[in-house]
């Protein structure tokens, strides 16, 4: 069975960890985002994004930008600039224990098996590579990162609902699209991957939103 040798590309939230992590991240951003983005620890890039949003929409300050970005992301308007702001605010939440992703118990054994038998595991998420690493190293089920070769994000390879993104991922992994099996809970992502020639598997997890057939 050729599929048994396929490289594994996996979604993160709703697949490797409980989809509730999105709500945790958004809540942390709503509570901590303004202080973080006004502070010294925020990157120049993040401050530039905040200034751009303020100018574009005429917001008086950072708090209004945070409120706006929170609303946009909650509505799944997954602009990479908005994700950059939340992603940069999140690590402090993992470090303090305010954010604990609920890891599924089958993930580490599966990742370890694919890692050990040479298939390899890559992740692909709307969140930045840095945020994925922080998230997966701090799950309730343990540290998943030793088994992940690298972390792909939408700012780097494109949206998860566009087929070309998956062709880019295949190029980066240096295999043909049909040599990759993509795991996700979201039908729109699975359709895009399938149309790019990947093998796809829909993952059903407790707490996930119902998906169209």
XYZ file of N, CA and C in Angstrom:
639
model
N 0.856 -1.196 0.000
C 0.000 0.000 0.000
C 0.887 1.239 0.000
N 0.839 1.965 -1.131
C 1.687 3.146 -1.282
C 1.364 4.223 -0.250
N 0.065 4.354 0.108
C -0.346 5.377 1.063
C 0.356 5.198 2.412
N 0.748 3.952 2.697
C 1.381 3.659 3.991
C 2.743 4.332 4.124
N 3.279 4.824 3.005
C 4.565 5.536 3.052
C 4.393 7.054 2.998
N 3.156 7.518 2.845
C 2.938 8.957 2.656
C 3.445 9.804 3.815
N 3.922 11.002 3.457
C 4.258 12.005 4.450
C 2.951 12.496 5.082
N 3.012 12.900 6.344
C 1.809 13.346 7.057
C 1.837 14.865 7.225
N 0.808 15.517 6.708
C 0.600 16.950 6.910
C -0.669 17.080 7.744
N -0.576 17.764 8.876
C -1.768 17.829 9.730
C -2.117 19.253 10.151
N -3.394 19.492 10.177
C -3.979 20.681 10.780
C -3.715 20.599 12.297
N -3.850 21.719 12.995
C -3.560 21.741 14.429
C -4.846 21.805 15.265
N -5.536 22.957 15.256
C -6.735 23.111 16.093
C -7.899 22.319 15.508
N -8.508 21.472 16.334
C -9.616 20.637 15.870
C -9.146 19.294 15.349
N -7.808 19.105 15.296
C -7.237 17.851 14.804
C -6.233 17.288 15.813
N -5.131 18.031 16.048
C -4.135 17.590 17.040
C -4.504 18.045 18.450
N -5.114 19.229 18.533
C -5.589 19.733 19.830
C -7.059 20.149 19.705
N -7.734 20.205 20.841
C -9.164 20.533 20.870
C -9.407 21.918 20.264
N -10.476 22.005 19.473
C -10.821 23.261 18.793
C -11.055 24.412 19.778
N -11.315 24.092 21.046
C -11.511 25.115 22.069
C -10.300 26.014 22.269
N -9.136 25.594 21.761
C -7.932 26.426 21.879
C -8.135 27.778 21.197
N -8.936 27.798 20.130
C -9.157 29.063 19.417
C -9.823 30.076 20.354
N -10.845 29.614 21.090
C -11.506 30.495 22.054
C -10.566 30.952 23.156
N -9.690 30.036 23.617
C -8.705 30.411 24.643
C -7.771 31.501 24.117
N -7.300 31.322 22.889
C -6.369 32.297 22.298
C -7.042 33.651 22.102
N -8.294 33.619 21.648
C -9.005 34.871 21.401
C -9.279 35.590 22.724
N -9.610 34.825 23.748
C -9.846 35.419 25.060
C -8.589 36.051 25.634
N -7.471 35.365 25.469
C -6.183 35.891 25.949
C -5.837 37.183 25.208
N -6.075 37.186 23.885
C -5.785 38.383 23.077
C -6.667 39.555 23.527
N -7.950 39.269 23.774
C -8.864 40.333 24.208
C -8.410 40.928 25.542
N -7.917 40.070 26.433
C -7.498 40.534 27.774
C -6.115 41.176 27.772
N -5.172 40.607 27.017
C -3.769 41.001 27.116
C -3.235 41.763 25.904
N -3.980 41.740 24.790
C -3.463 42.278 23.536
C -3.076 43.744 23.592
N -3.915 44.561 24.205
C -3.638 46.007 24.235
C -2.351 46.295 24.994
N -2.223 45.740 26.189
C -1.006 45.964 26.985
C 0.228 45.446 26.263
N 0.091 44.263 25.664
C 1.243 43.676 24.972
C 1.684 44.555 23.800
N 0.728 44.947 22.974
C 1.062 45.671 21.734
C 1.531 47.098 21.999
N 1.158 47.656 23.151
C 1.643 48.987 23.523
C 3.012 48.914 24.185
N 3.392 47.707 24.626
C 4.610 47.534 25.422
C 5.862 47.359 24.587
N 6.983 47.277 25.292
C 8.296 47.179 24.643
C 8.536 45.827 23.985
N 7.829 44.794 24.458
C 8.126 43.451 23.943
C 7.524 43.221 22.557
N 6.564 44.049 22.146
C 5.952 43.875 20.821
C 6.979 44.200 19.736
N 6.961 43.396 18.665
C 7.923 43.594 17.578
C 7.594 44.853 16.779
N 8.585 45.334 16.066
C 8.381 46.495 15.187
C 7.302 46.182 14.148
N 7.310 44.939 13.656
C 6.323 44.524 12.653
C 4.905 44.609 13.235
N 4.738 44.132 14.458
C 3.416 44.174 15.090
C 2.958 45.620 15.275
N 3.867 46.478 15.714
C 3.511 47.887 15.924
C 3.139 48.564 14.597
N 3.835 48.157 13.543
C 3.549 48.689 12.198
C 2.146 48.252 11.744
N 1.795 46.999 12.010
C 0.459 46.491 11.651
C -0.618 47.260 12.420
N -0.393 47.464 13.725
C -1.360 48.206 14.545
C -1.551 49.620 13.983
N -0.431 50.293 13.658
C -0.512 51.659 13.120
C -1.269 51.675 11.796
N -1.036 50.666 10.966
C -1.721 50.581 9.673
C -3.223 50.422 9.816
N -3.639 49.571 10.764
C -5.075 49.359 11.006
C -5.700 50.632 11.585
N -4.989 51.287 12.498
C -5.486 52.558 13.059
C -5.724 53.573 11.961
N -4.744 53.713 11.076
C -4.850 54.697 9.985
C -5.981 54.347 9.030
N -6.059 53.080 8.686
C -7.044 52.645 7.685
C -8.473 52.872 8.165
N -8.730 52.568 9.450
C -10.103 52.619 9.957
C -10.375 53.812 10.876
N -9.335 54.623 11.107
C -9.510 55.810 11.942
C -9.743 55.517 13.413
N -9.155 54.424 13.908
C -9.316 54.093 15.331
C -8.451 55.020 16.185
N -8.957 55.446 17.348
C -8.171 56.356 18.185
C -6.962 55.700 18.857
N -7.009 54.398 19.131
C -5.893 53.804 19.869
C -5.784 52.306 19.691
N -4.818 51.736 20.391
C -4.517 50.303 20.278
C -5.679 49.441 20.765
N -6.368 49.874 21.813
C -7.473 49.069 22.354
C -8.554 48.832 21.295
N -8.818 49.883 20.497
C -9.839 49.751 19.439
C -9.361 48.803 18.339
N -8.052 48.849 18.063
C -7.482 47.928 17.063
C -7.635 46.483 17.548
N -7.330 46.249 18.823
C -7.445 44.904 19.387
C -8.900 44.419 19.325
N -9.836 45.292 19.667
C -11.250 44.927 19.589
C -11.690 44.581 18.174
N -11.207 45.376 17.213
C -11.539 45.147 15.811
C -10.955 43.810 15.324
N -9.678 43.596 15.602
C -9.007 42.367 15.153
C -9.670 41.144 15.792
N -10.013 41.250 17.067
C -10.700 40.158 17.766
C -12.006 39.813 17.042
N -12.762 40.838 16.674
C -14.032 40.623 15.965
C -13.843 39.999 14.593
N -12.825 40.476 13.862
C -12.563 39.939 12.525
C -12.165 38.462 12.588
N -11.263 38.134 13.493
C -10.815 36.743 13.592
C -11.930 35.838 14.109
N -12.757 36.364 15.002
C -13.893 35.576 15.509
C -14.859 35.232 14.377
N -14.903 36.098 13.366
C -15.765 35.864 12.194
C -15.020 35.104 11.092
N -13.834 34.586 11.419
C -12.975 33.828 10.492
C -12.490 34.653 9.306
N -12.296 35.958 9.520
C -11.605 36.788 8.524
C -10.115 36.674 8.866
N -9.468 35.623 8.327
C -8.148 35.200 8.807
C -7.013 35.926 8.073
N -7.024 37.234 8.180
C -5.981 38.061 7.578
C -4.647 37.759 8.277
N -3.570 37.470 7.501
C -2.283 37.140 8.140
C -1.774 38.227 9.091
N -2.060 39.484 8.799
C -1.635 40.560 9.699
C -2.357 40.453 11.049
N -3.649 40.132 11.005
C -4.404 39.996 12.249
C -3.874 38.803 13.054
N -3.575 37.706 12.335
C -3.058 36.515 12.997
C -1.679 36.768 13.602
N -0.914 37.639 12.959
C 0.405 38.003 13.493
C 0.258 38.653 14.879
N -0.756 39.519 15.016
C -0.961 40.203 16.300
C -1.369 39.223 17.400
N -2.288 38.325 17.095
C -2.698 37.356 18.123
C -1.563 36.385 18.415
N -0.872 35.972 17.355
C 0.199 34.990 17.521
C 1.339 35.507 18.370
N 1.605 36.794 18.261
C 2.690 37.363 19.046
C 2.285 37.549 20.512
N 1.003 37.721 20.738
C 0.506 37.913 22.108
C 0.391 36.574 22.852
N 0.245 35.475 22.096
C -0.078 34.177 22.710
C 1.013 33.541 23.566
N 2.304 33.603 23.163
C 3.308 32.849 23.932
C 3.321 33.153 25.425
N 3.059 34.395 25.801
C 3.030 34.742 27.229
C 1.939 33.949 27.950
N 0.863 33.650 27.232
C -0.226 32.865 27.817
C 0.153 31.417 28.058
N 0.937 30.848 27.122
C 1.420 29.477 27.328
C 2.403 29.442 28.492
N 3.289 30.451 28.516
C 4.323 30.482 29.565
C 3.707 30.618 30.959
N 2.646 31.438 31.060
C 2.034 31.672 32.374
C 1.064 30.567 32.771
N 0.718 29.698 31.823
C -0.266 28.651 32.090
C -1.699 29.117 31.911
N -1.874 30.361 31.415
C -3.228 30.874 31.161
C -3.876 30.147 29.986
N -3.047 29.682 29.044
C -3.547 28.955 27.879
C -2.974 27.543 27.925
N -3.853 26.552 28.015
C -3.413 25.155 27.978
C -4.196 24.428 26.893
N -3.571 24.174 25.738
C -4.270 23.439 24.681
C -4.580 22.018 25.147
N -5.812 21.588 24.924
C -6.191 20.207 25.271
C -5.718 19.298 24.147
N -4.670 18.522 24.416
C -4.154 17.599 23.405
C -4.935 16.295 23.424
N -5.126 15.708 22.248
C -5.796 14.401 22.190
C -4.765 13.295 22.429
N -5.175 12.276 23.196
C -4.238 11.255 23.665
C -3.634 10.404 22.553
N -4.296 10.349 21.401
C -3.763 9.497 20.326
C -2.691 10.195 19.485
N -2.485 11.504 19.701
C -1.620 12.259 18.789
C -0.143 11.925 18.971
N 0.355 11.977 20.193
C 1.790 11.741 20.384
C 2.185 10.319 19.939
N 1.416 9.274 20.308
C 1.784 7.940 19.791
C 1.782 7.877 18.249
N 0.797 8.533 17.628
C 0.738 8.528 16.156
C 1.910 9.309 15.559
N 2.139 10.526 16.079
C 3.259 11.343 15.591
C 4.583 10.589 15.756
N 4.748 9.967 16.923
C 6.005 9.257 17.197
C 6.177 8.095 16.213
N 5.086 7.382 15.951
C 5.150 6.271 15.004
C 5.538 6.736 13.611
N 4.920 7.820 13.148
C 5.225 8.342 11.808
C 6.638 8.908 11.747
N 7.069 9.491 12.852
C 8.433 10.027 12.946
C 9.443 8.877 12.884
N 9.182 7.831 13.684
C 10.140 6.732 13.799
C 10.222 5.879 12.538
N 9.107 5.756 11.805
C 9.145 4.905 10.612
C 9.555 5.680 9.355
N 9.929 6.961 9.533
C 10.486 7.722 8.420
C 9.478 8.470 7.567
N 8.175 8.335 7.881
C 7.188 9.063 7.073
C 7.309 10.567 7.324
N 7.412 10.919 8.595
C 7.578 12.335 8.935
C 6.244 13.044 9.094
N 6.231 14.054 9.979
C 5.028 14.835 10.279
C 5.340 16.318 10.100
N 4.465 17.014 9.382
C 4.520 18.468 9.224
C 3.166 19.025 9.660
N 3.143 20.213 10.247
C 1.863 20.829 10.595
C 1.607 22.033 9.689
N 0.334 22.394 9.569
C -0.092 23.512 8.710
C -1.266 24.185 9.397
N -1.096 25.471 9.711
C -2.103 26.166 10.512
C -2.218 27.626 10.096
N -3.348 28.234 10.478
C -3.500 29.680 10.289
C -2.558 30.454 11.208
N -2.236 29.865 12.357
C -1.317 30.504 13.289
C 0.117 30.420 12.782
N 0.962 31.333 13.222
C 2.357 31.367 12.772
C 3.094 30.102 13.198
N 4.216 29.843 12.528
C 5.054 28.693 12.879
C 5.467 28.763 14.350
N 5.813 29.979 14.811
C 6.230 30.155 16.209
C 5.087 29.816 17.161
N 3.880 30.262 16.794
C 2.740 29.992 17.658
C 2.386 28.503 17.676
N 2.487 27.840 16.518
C 2.227 26.398 16.479
C 3.197 25.659 17.392
N 4.461 26.080 17.350
C 5.474 25.419 18.174
C 5.162 25.623 19.663
N 4.779 26.855 20.025
C 4.426 27.138 21.421
C 3.201 26.321 21.839
N 2.219 26.246 20.948
C 0.988 25.531 21.245
C 1.246 24.036 21.438
N 1.970 23.444 20.490
C 2.144 21.995 20.509
C 3.153 21.533 21.556
N 3.990 22.446 22.039
C 4.931 22.042 23.089
C 4.299 22.131 24.473
N 3.106 22.721 24.561
C 2.461 22.938 25.864
C 1.082 22.296 25.979
N 0.837 21.192 25.276
C -0.510 20.604 25.343
C -0.680 19.792 26.626
N -1.935 19.586 26.989
C -2.254 18.794 28.186
C -1.785 17.348 28.039
N -1.586 16.899 26.782
C -1.147 15.519 26.523
C 0.374 15.413 26.446
N 1.060 16.549 26.570
C 2.521 16.528 26.500
C 3.046 17.339 25.322
N 4.358 17.255 25.121
C 5.050 18.011 24.076
C 5.015 17.217 22.774
N 4.343 17.759 21.756
C 4.231 17.078 20.460
C 5.353 17.457 19.493
N 6.101 18.505 19.829
C 7.029 19.073 18.832
C 8.239 18.204 18.469
N 8.708 17.278 19.337
C 9.887 16.501 18.919
C 9.659 15.685 17.645
N 8.386 15.442 17.319
C 8.065 14.568 16.183
C 7.671 15.352 14.926
N 7.701 16.696 15.015
C 7.270 17.527 13.874
C 8.498 18.078 13.161
N 8.582 17.834 11.854
C 9.767 18.275 11.100
C 9.763 19.780 10.888
N 8.617 20.339 10.529
C 8.506 21.798 10.471
C 7.051 22.203 10.459
N 6.844 23.521 10.658
C 5.504 24.077 10.860
C 5.213 25.034 9.706
N 4.202 24.726 8.900
C 3.807 25.621 7.806
C 2.683 26.541 8.282
N 2.722 27.811 7.843
C 1.629 28.719 8.189
C 1.138 29.447 6.944
N -0.046 30.043 7.070
C -0.699 30.651 5.906
C 0.049 31.887 5.416
N 0.752 32.581 6.308
C 1.524 33.753 5.880
C 2.664 33.323 4.958
N 3.121 32.095 5.133
C 4.275 31.585 4.398
C 3.879 30.870 3.107
N 2.870 30.000 3.174
C 2.547 29.176 1.997
C 1.172 29.450 1.395
N 0.362 30.296 2.038
C -0.953 30.609 1.473
C -2.090 30.017 2.290
N -3.310 30.424 1.945
C -4.502 30.023 2.695
C -4.769 28.519 2.585
N -5.344 27.974 3.648
C -5.598 26.537 3.705
C -6.786 26.119 2.843
N -7.530 27.092 2.350
C -8.691 26.797 1.509
C -8.348 26.946 0.025
N -7.062 27.158 -0.295
C -6.630 27.308 -1.697
C -5.694 26.175 -2.086
N -5.995 25.529 -3.213
C -5.233 24.349 -3.636
C -3.750 24.642 -3.858
N -3.436 25.828 -4.375
C -2.033 26.144 -4.658
C -1.161 26.067 -3.413
N -1.757 26.353 -2.240
C -0.994 26.309 -0.985
C -0.425 24.913 -0.747
N -1.216 23.901 -1.080
C -0.800 22.520 -0.830
C 0.285 22.085 -1.822
N 0.238 22.658 -3.032
C 1.316 22.389 -4.002
C 2.622 23.005 -3.508
N 2.517 24.198 -2.887
C 3.700 24.847 -2.307
C 4.274 23.996 -1.180
N 3.392 23.475 -0.333
C 3.839 22.608 0.766
C 4.566 21.378 0.200
N 3.995 20.761 -0.829
C 4.632 19.576 -1.434
C 6.024 19.928 -1.967
N 6.139 21.096 -2.600
C 7.449 21.545 -3.095
C 8.445 21.682 -1.948
N 7.977 22.240 -0.824
C 8.857 22.461 0.325
C 9.303 21.124 0.938
N 8.368 20.175 0.995
C 8.697 18.855 1.552
C 9.517 18.042 0.542
N 9.438 18.475 -0.732
C 10.175 17.855 -1.844
C 9.634 16.464 -2.188
N 8.299 16.382 -2.230
C 7.633 15.178 -2.728
C 6.470 15.609 -3.624
N 5.910 14.668 -4.367
C 4.717 14.960 -5.159
C 3.506 15.088 -4.256
N 2.498 15.862 -4.665
C 1.295 16.025 -3.831
C 0.660 14.697 -3.417
N 0.678 13.697 -4.319
C 0.017 12.414 -4.003
C 0.774 11.616 -2.942
N 1.984 12.072 -2.610
C 2.786 11.385 -1.586
C 2.568 11.985 -0.190
N 1.562 12.866 -0.072
C 1.242 13.495 1.214
C -0.186 13.131 1.608
N -0.391 12.775 2.861
C -1.728 12.588 3.421
C -2.011 13.759 4.361
N -3.087 14.484 4.088
C -3.454 15.665 4.879
C -4.601 15.333 5.821
N -4.414 15.630 7.104
C -5.431 15.388 8.134
C -6.025 16.719 8.588
N -7.338 16.854 8.543
C -7.998 18.073 9.013
C -9.430 17.765 9.386
N -10.008 18.658 10.216
C -11.423 18.533 10.557
C -12.298 19.317 9.594
N -11.700 20.209 8.785
C -12.495 21.148 7.984
C -12.616 20.710 6.527
N -13.854 20.571 6.073
C -14.121 20.103 4.721
C -13.553 21.051 3.666
N -13.619 22.381 3.928
C -13.138 23.314 2.906
C -11.617 23.174 2.689
N -10.890 22.849 3.758
C -9.449 22.619 3.634
C -9.173 21.286 2.940
N -9.915 20.264 3.322
C -9.727 18.942 2.715
C -10.023 18.972 1.211
N -11.049 19.720 0.823
C -11.376 19.851 -0.605
C -10.224 20.499 -1.365
N -9.653 21.565 -0.781
C -8.540 22.275 -1.445
C -7.336 21.350 -1.597
N -7.039 20.581 -0.543
C -5.898 19.660 -0.588
C -6.141 18.543 -1.612
N -7.362 18.023 -1.618
C -7.722 16.950 -2.557
C -7.577 17.427 -4.004
N -8.012 18.672 -4.233
C -7.923 19.231 -5.584
C -6.480 19.481 -6.011
N -5.582 19.577 -5.039
C -4.157 19.725 -5.345
C -3.483 18.371 -5.553
N -4.237 17.276 -5.317
C -3.700 15.940 -5.549
C -3.263 15.196 -4.303
N -3.525 15.777 -3.106
C -3.144 15.102 -1.870
C -4.166 14.039 -1.503
N -3.716 13.040 -0.759
C -4.589 12.086 -0.088
C -5.136 12.818 1.140
N -6.420 12.714 1.435
C -6.985 13.467 2.565
C -7.779 12.560 3.504
N -7.738 12.912 4.787
C -8.501 12.188 5.807
C -9.200 13.210 6.698
N -10.526 13.105 6.807
C -11.252 13.991 7.713
C -11.183 13.433 9.134
N -10.795 14.297 10.065
C -10.663 13.922 11.472
C -11.866 14.476 12.230
N -12.562 13.612 12.943
C -13.706 14.051 13.750
C -13.321 14.008 15.219
N -13.374 15.164 15.875
C -12.989 15.271 17.277
C -14.132 15.807 18.106
N -14.197 15.410 19.384
C -15.220 16.012 20.254
C -15.020 17.525 20.336
N -16.130 18.242 20.262
C -16.050 19.704 20.366
C -15.941 20.412 19.031
N -15.723 19.644 17.948
C -15.633 20.280 16.643
C -17.000 20.718 16.136
N -16.986 21.785 15.319
C -18.241 22.239 14.725
C -18.675 21.246 13.644
N -19.988 21.045 13.494
C -20.451 20.156 12.421
C -19.966 20.646 11.063
N -19.615 19.703 10.191
C -19.109 20.034 8.864
C -20.117 19.619 7.813
N -20.147 20.374 6.687
C -21.044 19.945 5.587
C -20.594 18.608 5.028
N -21.528 17.842 4.481
C -21.173 16.522 3.919
C -20.411 16.698 2.615
